[in-house]
Each structure stands twice: as structure tokens, then as C-alpha cells.
PDB file of C-alpha atoms in Angstrom:
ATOM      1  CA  UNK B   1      51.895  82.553   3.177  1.00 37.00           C
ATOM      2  CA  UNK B   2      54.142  81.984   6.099  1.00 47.00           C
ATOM      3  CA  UNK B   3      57.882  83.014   6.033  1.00 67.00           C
ATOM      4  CA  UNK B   4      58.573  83.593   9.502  1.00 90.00           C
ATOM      5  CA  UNK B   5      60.668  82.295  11.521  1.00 95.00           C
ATOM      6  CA  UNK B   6      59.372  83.696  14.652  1.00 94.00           C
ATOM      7  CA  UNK B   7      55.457  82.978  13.699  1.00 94.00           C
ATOM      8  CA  UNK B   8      56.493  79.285  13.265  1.00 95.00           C
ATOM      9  CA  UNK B   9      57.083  79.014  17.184  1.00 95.00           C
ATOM     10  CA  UNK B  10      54.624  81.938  18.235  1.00 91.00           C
ATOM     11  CA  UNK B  11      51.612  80.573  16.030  1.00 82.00           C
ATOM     12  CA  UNK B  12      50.702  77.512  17.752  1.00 78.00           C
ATOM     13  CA  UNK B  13      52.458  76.851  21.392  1.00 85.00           C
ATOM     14  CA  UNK B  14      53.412  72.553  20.755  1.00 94.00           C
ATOM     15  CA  UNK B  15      56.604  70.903  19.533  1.00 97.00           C
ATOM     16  CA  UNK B  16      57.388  71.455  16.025  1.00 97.00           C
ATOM     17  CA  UNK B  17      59.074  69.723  13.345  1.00 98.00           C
ATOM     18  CA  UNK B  18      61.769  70.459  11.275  1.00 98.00           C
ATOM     19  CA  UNK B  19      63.092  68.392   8.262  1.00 98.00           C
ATOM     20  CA  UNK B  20      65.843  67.309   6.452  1.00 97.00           C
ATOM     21  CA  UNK B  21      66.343  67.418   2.571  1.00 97.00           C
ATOM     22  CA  UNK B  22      69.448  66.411   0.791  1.00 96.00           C
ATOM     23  CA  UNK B  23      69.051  68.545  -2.365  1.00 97.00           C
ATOM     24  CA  UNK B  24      69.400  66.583  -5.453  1.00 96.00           C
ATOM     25  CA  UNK B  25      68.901  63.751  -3.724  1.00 96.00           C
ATOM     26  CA  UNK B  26      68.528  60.893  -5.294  1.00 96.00           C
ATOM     27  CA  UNK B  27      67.739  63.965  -7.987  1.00 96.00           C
ATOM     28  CA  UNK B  28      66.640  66.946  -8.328  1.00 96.00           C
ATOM     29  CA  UNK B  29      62.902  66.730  -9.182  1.00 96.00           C
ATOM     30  CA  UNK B  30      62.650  64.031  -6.422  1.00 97.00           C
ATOM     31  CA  UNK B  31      64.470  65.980  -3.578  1.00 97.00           C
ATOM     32  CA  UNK B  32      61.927  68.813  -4.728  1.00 98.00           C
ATOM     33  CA  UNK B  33      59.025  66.740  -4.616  1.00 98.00           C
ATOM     34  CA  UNK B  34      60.212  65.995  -1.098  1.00 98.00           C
ATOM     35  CA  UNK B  35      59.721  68.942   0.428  1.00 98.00           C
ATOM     36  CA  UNK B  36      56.148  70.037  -0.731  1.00 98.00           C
ATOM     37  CA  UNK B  37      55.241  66.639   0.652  1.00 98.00           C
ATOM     38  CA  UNK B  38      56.807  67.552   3.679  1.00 98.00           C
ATOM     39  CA  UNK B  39      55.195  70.683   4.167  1.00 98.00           C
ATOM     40  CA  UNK B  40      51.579  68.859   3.084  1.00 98.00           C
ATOM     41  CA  UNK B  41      52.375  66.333   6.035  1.00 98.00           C
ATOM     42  CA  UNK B  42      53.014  69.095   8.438  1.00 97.00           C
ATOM     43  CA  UNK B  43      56.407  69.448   8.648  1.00 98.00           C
ATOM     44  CA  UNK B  44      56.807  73.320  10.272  1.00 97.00           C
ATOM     45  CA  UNK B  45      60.370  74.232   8.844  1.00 98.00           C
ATOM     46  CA  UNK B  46      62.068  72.409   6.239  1.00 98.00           C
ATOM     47  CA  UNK B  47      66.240  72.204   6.287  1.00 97.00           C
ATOM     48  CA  UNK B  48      67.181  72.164   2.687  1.00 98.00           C
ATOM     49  CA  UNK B  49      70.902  71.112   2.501  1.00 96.00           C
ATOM     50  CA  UNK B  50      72.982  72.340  -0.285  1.00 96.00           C
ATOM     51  CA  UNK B  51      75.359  69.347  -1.216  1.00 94.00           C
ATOM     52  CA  UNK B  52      79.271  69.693  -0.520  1.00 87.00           C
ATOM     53  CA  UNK B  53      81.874  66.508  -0.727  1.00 85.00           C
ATOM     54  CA  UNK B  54      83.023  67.163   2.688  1.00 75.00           C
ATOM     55  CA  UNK B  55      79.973  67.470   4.728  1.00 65.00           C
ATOM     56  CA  UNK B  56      81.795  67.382   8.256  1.00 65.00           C
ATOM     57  CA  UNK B  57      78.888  67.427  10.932  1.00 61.00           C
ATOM     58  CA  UNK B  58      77.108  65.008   8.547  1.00 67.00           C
ATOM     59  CA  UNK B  59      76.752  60.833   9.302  1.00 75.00           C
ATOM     60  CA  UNK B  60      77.086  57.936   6.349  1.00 86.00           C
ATOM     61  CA  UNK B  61      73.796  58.124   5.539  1.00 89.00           C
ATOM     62  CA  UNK B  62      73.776  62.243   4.730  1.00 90.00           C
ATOM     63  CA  UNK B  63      76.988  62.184   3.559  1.00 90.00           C
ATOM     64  CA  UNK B  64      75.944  59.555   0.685  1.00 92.00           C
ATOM     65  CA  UNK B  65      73.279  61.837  -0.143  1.00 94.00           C
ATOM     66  CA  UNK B  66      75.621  64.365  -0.556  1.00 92.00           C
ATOM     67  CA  UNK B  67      78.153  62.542  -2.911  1.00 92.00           C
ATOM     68  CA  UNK B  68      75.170  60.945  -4.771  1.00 95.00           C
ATOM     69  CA  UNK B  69      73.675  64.654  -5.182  1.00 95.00           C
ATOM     70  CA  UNK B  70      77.039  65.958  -6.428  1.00 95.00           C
ATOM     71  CA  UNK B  71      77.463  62.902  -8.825  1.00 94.00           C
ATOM     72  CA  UNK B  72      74.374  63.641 -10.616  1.00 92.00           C
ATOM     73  CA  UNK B  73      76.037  67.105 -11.399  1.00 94.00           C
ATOM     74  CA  UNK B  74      73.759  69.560  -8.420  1.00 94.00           C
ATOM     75  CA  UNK B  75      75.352  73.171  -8.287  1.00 95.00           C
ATOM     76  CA  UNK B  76      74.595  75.582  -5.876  1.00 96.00           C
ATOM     77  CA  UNK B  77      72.720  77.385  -8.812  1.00 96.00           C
ATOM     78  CA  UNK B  78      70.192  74.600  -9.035  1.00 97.00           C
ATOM     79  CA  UNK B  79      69.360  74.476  -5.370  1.00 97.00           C
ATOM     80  CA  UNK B  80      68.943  78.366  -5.422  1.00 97.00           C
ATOM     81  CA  UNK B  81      66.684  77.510  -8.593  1.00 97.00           C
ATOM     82  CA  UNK B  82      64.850  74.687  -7.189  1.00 97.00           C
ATOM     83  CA  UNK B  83      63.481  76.866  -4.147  1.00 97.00           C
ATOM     84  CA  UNK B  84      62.664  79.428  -6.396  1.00 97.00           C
ATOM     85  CA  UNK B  85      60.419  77.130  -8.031  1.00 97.00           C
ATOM     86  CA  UNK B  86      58.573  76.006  -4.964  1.00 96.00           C
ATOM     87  CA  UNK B  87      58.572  78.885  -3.104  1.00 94.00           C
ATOM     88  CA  UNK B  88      55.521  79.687  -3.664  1.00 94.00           C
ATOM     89  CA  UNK B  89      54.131  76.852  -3.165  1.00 96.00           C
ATOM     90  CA  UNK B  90      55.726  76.076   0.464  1.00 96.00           C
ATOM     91  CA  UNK B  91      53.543  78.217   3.008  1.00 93.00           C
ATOM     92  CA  UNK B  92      56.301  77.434   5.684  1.00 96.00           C
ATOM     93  CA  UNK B  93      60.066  78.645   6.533  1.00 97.00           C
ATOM     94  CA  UNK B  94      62.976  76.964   4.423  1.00 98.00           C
ATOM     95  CA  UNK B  95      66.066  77.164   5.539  1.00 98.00           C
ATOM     96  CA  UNK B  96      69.627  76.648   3.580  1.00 98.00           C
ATOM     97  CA  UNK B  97      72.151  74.357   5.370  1.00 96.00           C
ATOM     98  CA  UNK B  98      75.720  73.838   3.784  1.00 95.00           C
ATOM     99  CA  UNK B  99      79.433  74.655   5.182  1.00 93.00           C
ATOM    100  CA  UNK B 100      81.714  77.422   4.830  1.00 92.00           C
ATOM    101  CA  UNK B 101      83.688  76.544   2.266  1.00 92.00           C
ATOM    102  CA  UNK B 102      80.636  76.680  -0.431  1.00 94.00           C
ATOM    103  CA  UNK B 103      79.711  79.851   1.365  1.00 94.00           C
ATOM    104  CA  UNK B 104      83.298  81.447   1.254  1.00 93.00           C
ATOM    105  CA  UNK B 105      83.571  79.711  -2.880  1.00 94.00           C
ATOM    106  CA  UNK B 106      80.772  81.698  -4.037  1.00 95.00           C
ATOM    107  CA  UNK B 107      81.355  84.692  -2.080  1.00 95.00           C
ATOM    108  CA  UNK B 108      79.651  85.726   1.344  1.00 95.00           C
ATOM    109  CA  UNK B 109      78.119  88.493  -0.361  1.00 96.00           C
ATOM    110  CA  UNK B 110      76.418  86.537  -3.505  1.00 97.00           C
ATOM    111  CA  UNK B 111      76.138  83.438  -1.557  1.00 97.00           C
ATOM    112  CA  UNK B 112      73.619  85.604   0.911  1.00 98.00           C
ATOM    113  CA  UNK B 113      71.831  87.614  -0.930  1.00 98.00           C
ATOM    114  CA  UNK B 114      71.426  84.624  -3.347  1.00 98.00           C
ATOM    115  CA  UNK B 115      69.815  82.384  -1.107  1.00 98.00           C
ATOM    116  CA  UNK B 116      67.419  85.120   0.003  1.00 97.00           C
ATOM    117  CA  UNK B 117      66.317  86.072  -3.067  1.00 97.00           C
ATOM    118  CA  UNK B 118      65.501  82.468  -3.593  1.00 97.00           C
ATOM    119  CA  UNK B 119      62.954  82.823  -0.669  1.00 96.00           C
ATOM    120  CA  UNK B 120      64.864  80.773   2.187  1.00 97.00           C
ATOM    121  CA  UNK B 121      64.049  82.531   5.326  1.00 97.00           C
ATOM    122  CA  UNK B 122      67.651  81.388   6.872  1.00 97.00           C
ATOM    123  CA  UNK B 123      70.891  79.733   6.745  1.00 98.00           C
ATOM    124  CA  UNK B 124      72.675  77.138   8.705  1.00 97.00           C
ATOM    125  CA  UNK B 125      76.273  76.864   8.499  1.00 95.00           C
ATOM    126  CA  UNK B 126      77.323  74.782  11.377  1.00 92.00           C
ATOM    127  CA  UNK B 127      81.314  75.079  10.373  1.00 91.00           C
ATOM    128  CA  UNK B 128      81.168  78.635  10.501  1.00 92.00           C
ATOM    129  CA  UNK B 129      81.640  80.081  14.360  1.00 88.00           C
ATOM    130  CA  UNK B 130      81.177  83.543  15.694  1.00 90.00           C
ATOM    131  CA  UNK B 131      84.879  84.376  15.525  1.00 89.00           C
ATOM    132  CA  UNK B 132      85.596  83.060  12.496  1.00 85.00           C
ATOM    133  CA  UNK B 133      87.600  85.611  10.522  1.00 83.00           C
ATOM    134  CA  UNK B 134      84.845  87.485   7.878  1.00 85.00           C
ATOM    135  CA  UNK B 135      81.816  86.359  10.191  1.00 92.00           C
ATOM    136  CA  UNK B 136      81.402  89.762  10.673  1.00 93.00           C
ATOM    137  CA  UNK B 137      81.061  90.049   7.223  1.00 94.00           C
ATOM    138  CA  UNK B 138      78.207  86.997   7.115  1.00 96.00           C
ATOM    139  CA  UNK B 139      76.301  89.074   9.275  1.00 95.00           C
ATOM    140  CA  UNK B 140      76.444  92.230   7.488  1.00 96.00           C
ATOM    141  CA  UNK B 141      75.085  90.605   4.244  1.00 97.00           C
ATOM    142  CA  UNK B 142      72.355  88.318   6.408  1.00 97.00           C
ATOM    143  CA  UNK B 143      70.960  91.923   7.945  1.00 96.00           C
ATOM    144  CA  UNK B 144      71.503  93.726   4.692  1.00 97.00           C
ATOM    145  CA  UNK B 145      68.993  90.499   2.772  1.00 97.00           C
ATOM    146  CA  UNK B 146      67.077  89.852   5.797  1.00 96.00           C
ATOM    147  CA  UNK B 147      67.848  86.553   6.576  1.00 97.00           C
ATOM    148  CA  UNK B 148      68.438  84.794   9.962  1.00 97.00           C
ATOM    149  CA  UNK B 149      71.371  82.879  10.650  1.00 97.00           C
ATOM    150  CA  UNK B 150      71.206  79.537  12.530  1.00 97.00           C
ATOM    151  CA  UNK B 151      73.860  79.290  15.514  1.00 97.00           C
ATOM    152  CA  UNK B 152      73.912  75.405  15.842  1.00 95.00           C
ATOM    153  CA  UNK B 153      75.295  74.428  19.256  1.00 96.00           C
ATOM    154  CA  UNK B 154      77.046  71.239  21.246  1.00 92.00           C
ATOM    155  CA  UNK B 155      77.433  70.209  24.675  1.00 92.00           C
ATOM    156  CA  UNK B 156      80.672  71.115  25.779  1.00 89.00           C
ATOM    157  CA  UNK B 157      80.989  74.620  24.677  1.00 93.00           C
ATOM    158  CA  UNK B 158      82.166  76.499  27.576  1.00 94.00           C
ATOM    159  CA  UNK B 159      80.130  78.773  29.505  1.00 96.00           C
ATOM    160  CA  UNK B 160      82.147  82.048  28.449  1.00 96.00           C
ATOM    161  CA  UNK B 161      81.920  81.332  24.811  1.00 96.00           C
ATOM    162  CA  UNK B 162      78.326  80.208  25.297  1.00 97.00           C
ATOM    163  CA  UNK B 163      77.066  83.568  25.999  1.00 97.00           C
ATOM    164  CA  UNK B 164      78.967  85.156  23.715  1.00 96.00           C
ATOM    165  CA  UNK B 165      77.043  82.957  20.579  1.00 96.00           C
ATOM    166  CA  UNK B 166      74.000  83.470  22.627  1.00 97.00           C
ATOM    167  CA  UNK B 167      74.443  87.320  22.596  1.00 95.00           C
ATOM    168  CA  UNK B 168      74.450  87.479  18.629  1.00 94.00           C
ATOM    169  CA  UNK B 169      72.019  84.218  18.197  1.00 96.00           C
ATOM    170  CA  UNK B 170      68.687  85.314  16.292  1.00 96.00           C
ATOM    171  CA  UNK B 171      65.830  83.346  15.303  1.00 97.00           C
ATOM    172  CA  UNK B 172      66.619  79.719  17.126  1.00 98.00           C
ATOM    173  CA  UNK B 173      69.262  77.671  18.796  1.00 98.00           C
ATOM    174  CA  UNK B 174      70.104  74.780  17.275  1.00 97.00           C
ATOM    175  CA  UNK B 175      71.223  72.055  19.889  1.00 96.00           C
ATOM    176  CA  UNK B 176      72.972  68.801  18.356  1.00 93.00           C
ATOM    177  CA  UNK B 177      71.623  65.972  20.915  1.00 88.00           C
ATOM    178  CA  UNK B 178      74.817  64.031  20.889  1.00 61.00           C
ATOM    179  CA  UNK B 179      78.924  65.375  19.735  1.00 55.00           C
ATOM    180  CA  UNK B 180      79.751  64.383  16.946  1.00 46.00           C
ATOM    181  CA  UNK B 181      78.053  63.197  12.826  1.00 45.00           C
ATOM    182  CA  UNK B 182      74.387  63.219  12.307  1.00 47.00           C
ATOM    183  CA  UNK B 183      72.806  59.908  11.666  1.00 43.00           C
ATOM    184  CA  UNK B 184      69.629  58.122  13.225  1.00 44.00           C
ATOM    185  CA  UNK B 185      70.361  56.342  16.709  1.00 46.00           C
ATOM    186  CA  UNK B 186      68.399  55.211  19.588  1.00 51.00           C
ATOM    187  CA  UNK B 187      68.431  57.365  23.212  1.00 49.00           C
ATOM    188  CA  UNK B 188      69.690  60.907  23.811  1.00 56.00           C
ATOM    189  CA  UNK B 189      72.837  61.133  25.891  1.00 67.00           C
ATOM    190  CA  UNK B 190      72.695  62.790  29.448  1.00 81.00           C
ATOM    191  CA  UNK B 191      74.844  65.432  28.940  1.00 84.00           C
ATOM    192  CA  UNK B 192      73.110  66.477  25.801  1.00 87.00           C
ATOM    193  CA  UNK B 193      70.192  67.200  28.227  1.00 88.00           C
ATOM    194  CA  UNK B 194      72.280  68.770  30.849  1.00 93.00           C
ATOM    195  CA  UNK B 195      73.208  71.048  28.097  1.00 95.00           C
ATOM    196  CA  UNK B 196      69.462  72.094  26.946  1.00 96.00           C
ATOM    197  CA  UNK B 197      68.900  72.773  30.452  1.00 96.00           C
ATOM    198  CA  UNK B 198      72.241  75.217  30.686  1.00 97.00           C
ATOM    199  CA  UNK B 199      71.310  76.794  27.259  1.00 97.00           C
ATOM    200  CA  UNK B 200      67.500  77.464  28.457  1.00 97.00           C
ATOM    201  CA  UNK B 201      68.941  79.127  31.012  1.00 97.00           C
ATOM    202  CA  UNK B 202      70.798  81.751  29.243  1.00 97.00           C
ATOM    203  CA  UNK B 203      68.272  82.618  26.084  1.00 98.00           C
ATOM    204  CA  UNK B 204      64.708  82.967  25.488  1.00 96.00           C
ATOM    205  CA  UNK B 205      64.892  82.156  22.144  1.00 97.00           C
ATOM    206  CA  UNK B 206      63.279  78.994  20.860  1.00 97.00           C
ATOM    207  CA  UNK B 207      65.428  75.111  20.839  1.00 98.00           C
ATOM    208  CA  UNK B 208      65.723  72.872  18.561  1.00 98.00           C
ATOM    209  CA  UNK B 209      67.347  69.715  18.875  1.00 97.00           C
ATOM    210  CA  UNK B 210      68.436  67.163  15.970  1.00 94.00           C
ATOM    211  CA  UNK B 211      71.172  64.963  15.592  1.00 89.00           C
ATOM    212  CA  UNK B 212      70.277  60.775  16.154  1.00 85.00           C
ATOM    213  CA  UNK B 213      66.618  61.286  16.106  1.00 93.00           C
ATOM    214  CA  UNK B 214      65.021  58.127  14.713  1.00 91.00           C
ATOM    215  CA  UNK B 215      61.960  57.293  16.126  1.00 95.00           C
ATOM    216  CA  UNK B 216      58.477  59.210  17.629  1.00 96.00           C
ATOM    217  CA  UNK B 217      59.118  58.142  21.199  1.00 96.00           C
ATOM    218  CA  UNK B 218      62.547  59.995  21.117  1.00 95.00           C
ATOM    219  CA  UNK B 219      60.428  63.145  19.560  1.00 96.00           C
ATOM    220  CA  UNK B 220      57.880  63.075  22.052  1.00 96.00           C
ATOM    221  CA  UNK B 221      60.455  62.658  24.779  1.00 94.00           C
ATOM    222  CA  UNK B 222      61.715  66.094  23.847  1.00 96.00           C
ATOM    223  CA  UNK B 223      58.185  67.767  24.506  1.00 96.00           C
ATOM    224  CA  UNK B 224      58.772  70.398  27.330  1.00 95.00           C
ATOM    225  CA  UNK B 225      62.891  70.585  27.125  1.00 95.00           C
ATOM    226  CA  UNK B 226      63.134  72.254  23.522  1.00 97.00           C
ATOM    227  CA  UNK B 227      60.656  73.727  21.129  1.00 97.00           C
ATOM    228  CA  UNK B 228      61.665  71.623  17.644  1.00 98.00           C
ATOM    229  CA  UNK B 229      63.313  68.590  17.098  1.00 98.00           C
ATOM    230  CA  UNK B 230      64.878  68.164  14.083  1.00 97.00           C
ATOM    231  CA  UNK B 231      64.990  64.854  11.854  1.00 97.00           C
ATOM    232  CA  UNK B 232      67.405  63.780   9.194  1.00 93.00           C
ATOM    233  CA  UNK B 233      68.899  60.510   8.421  1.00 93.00           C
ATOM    234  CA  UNK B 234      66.138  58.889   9.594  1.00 95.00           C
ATOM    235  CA  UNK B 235      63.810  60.333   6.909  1.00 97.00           C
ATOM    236  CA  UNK B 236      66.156  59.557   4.575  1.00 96.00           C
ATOM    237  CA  UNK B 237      66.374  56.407   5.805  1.00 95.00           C
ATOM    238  CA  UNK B 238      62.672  56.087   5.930  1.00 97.00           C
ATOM    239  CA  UNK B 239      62.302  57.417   1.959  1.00 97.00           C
ATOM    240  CA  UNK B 240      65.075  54.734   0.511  1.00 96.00           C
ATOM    241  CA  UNK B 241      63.090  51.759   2.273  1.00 97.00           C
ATOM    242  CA  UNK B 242      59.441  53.242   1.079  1.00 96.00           C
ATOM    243  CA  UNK B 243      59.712  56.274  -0.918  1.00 96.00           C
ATOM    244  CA  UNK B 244      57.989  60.135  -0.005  1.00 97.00           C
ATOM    245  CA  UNK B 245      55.105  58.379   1.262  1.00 97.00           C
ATOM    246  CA  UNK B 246      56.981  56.425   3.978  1.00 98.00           C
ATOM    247  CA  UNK B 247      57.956  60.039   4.929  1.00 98.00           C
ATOM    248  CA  UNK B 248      54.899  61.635   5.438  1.00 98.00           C
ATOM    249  CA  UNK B 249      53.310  58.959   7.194  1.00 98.00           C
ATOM    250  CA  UNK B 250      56.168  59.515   9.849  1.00 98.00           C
ATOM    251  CA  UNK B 251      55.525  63.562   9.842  1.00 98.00           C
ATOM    252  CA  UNK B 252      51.641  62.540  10.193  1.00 98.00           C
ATOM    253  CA  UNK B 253      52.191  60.263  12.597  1.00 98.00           C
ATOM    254  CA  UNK B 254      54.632  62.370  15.346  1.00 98.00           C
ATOM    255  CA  UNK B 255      52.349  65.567  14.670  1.00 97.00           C
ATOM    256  CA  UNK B 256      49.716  63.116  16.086  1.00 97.00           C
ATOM    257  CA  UNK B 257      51.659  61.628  19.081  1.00 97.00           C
ATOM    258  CA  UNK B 258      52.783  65.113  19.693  1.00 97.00           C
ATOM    259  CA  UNK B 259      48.860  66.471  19.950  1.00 95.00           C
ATOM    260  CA  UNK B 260      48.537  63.565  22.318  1.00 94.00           C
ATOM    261  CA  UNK B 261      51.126  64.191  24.496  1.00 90.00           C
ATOM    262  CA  UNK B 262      50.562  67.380  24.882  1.00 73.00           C
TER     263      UNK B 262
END
């Protein structure tokens, strides 16, 4: 059974995919269902968000997820349980996203070495940057559990600053194609691409790229300027017109146009 980070991108040299799950959305059981159907379709890392009512980076369609996941009464303590579940089941990385607040709630300590004893292989907290005061702290508790800890990126960030993320990134970069929510749109914006390119040239450690990704052509497109693209709102999007099988066929079919293409 896969865990690794690393062996995801050193296993097999094409673009990967990474996912997007909303947990306890529409419910629990269903959001959990999700992601072993992910995984079965070929998904290579799965992003398994832990709901909060002010999801900043995230778009309408996330951010109803979110509310609809915290109506139905999710915790924290049932995503940690849900995971433990599946774990064993998953034979690919999952990864916790949420935002500081939850993080700083339960406790950066807990909050840490819960997660990894849930069996997520990381954590992405985009709202959390390097100099936050008690980041240090955050990375203590991710060495101490052996977890990696996602530095999610945006065009704009100056060059100075840049390097000094890049010094302490581990595990991937995390490149948002566009600034600004998440949500599925058409195109990727020139200075988004400028910005792989500048990135690339600073780190060897694998891209990925998410934010507006909504279709295969725009997946393929990335082959060659980042390692994984990362989908969202569009699979979301994709499971409330035609349920988890609408999703996989989309995994299936951009793992396909991806072998193609490359």
C-alpha cells in the first residue's frame, strides 16, 4: 500500500491527478464512498477537505459543500474517523485540506498528530503562511507525526518571499492557476503560466496546479509545465448532475487523454 508522497510522482513519470472531496458532502457515507471510487478510477492523490463556514480560497460551488457538510452536523472528529475507516482500503496518498482557524481551534498539536494518526499523508492549509506567528510550531508537530505540509502558491508573490516558502516547501508546490476562489472555469490566465515557469525555476520539487480546472483539454494542456493538476468544483459539479459515476468516468477518461498525449 502506497502512502508516499514522493513515490506518487517518482513511480510512474506522466501527469497525475489529484482530487477534491468535500467531506460530508452531501453526507458522510457518500463523501466516503467518493473517494474509494476515486482512487478505483485512478485518481493518484485525493484532497479530502475538512468543512469550515468560512472557506476563504474556496468558490460557490465548494463553499456550498462546505455549509451543506456543516448543516448535516460533520465535526472534525468524523472526518478524522471517516479516513480511518478507509484507510486501508485507499492504496494512494490522502491529504487533509482546511484553514487555520480549525487548525488553531483544535490545537496545532492535536490537530497534527490527529490527522496523522488517521493515515493522511499531508495537510493543506492554504491560510496559513510561513511567517505566520506559531508556524513554527505547525512544523514542529508535522516533523514530530511525519506528515508533509502543502505550501500552496499564487502568482504575484514576490520573488524574495518566493524563495523563502520554497526553502521550507517539502513534498509539492501547489500553484493556484488563477488569484483568487476555486471554482471550474474555462482557460488558464497568462500570468498563471508565467508564474509556473518562475517557480520551476527555483525548486525541483514536483507542481501541481488546481484552481478553474473544468475540462480534459485544460488538463492535458498542463502536460510538460507541472506534474499534477488538481480538480475540484468541477467534480463536484460533475457528481450533482450524475452522481460518483459521472466522476469516475471523468478520472478514466483524462488518465486516458493523458496516456495519449504523452
Amino acid at each position: 500500500m502506497s502512502r508516499s508522497i514522493e513515490e506518487v510522482f517518482t513511480k510512474k513519470k506522466r501527469l497525475k491527478i489529484m482530487t477534491h472531496v468535500v467531506a460530508g458532502y452531501p453526507d458522510l457515507e457518500t463523501s466516503q464512498n467518493l473517494i474509494l471510487a476515486m482512487a478505483e478510477a485512478g485518481a493518484d492523490m485525493i484532497e479530502v477537505q475538512i468543512p469550515f463556514s468560512d472557506p476563504l480560497a474556496d468558490g460557490p460551488t465548494i463553499m456550498a459543500a462546505n455549509h451543506k457538510a456543516l448543516q448535516n452536523g460533520l465535526t472534525p472528529k468524523l472526518c478524522l474517523k471517516m479516513i480511518e475507516e478507509i484507510r486501508d482500503e485507499v492504496k494512494i496518498p490522502l491529504l487533509f485540506m482546511t484553514y487555520a482557524n480549525l487548525a488553531y481551534t483544535m490545537g496545532l498539536e492535536r490537530f497534527v498528530s490527529e490527522s496523522a494518526a488517521s493515515g493522511v499523508s499531508g495537510l493543506i492549509i492554504p491560510d496559513l503562511p510561513f511567517d505566520e506567528r506559531g508556524y513554527d510550531d505547525y512544523c514542529f508537530w508535522l516533523k514530530e507525526c511525519n506528515l508533509v505540509g502543502i505550501q500552496v502558491l499564487s502568482a504575484g508573490l514576490s520573488l524574495s518571499r518566493l524563495k523563502k516558502i520554497l526553502k521550507i516547501a517539502e513534498g509539492f508546490i501547489y500553484i493556484t492557476l488563477r488569484v483568487g476562489v476555486t471554482g471550474a472555469r474555462e482557460g488558464m490566465e497568462k500570468k498563471s503560466s508565467d508564474f509556473i515557469d518562475l517557480v520551476r525555476a527555483y525548486t525541483d520539487l514536483p507542481l501541481a496546479a488546481g484552481f478553474g480546472i473544468s475540462s480534459v483539454e485544460q488538463i492535458t494542456n498542463l502536460i510538460g509545465k507541472v506534474d499534477m493538476a488538481v480538480v475540484g468544483s468541477h467534480l463536484i459539479n460533475l457528481f450533482n448532475s450524475g452522481g460518483k459515476e459521472n466522476v469516475q468516468n471523468f478520472i478514466k477518461e483524462t488518465n486516458q487523454a493523458i496516456e495519449q498525449v504523452s
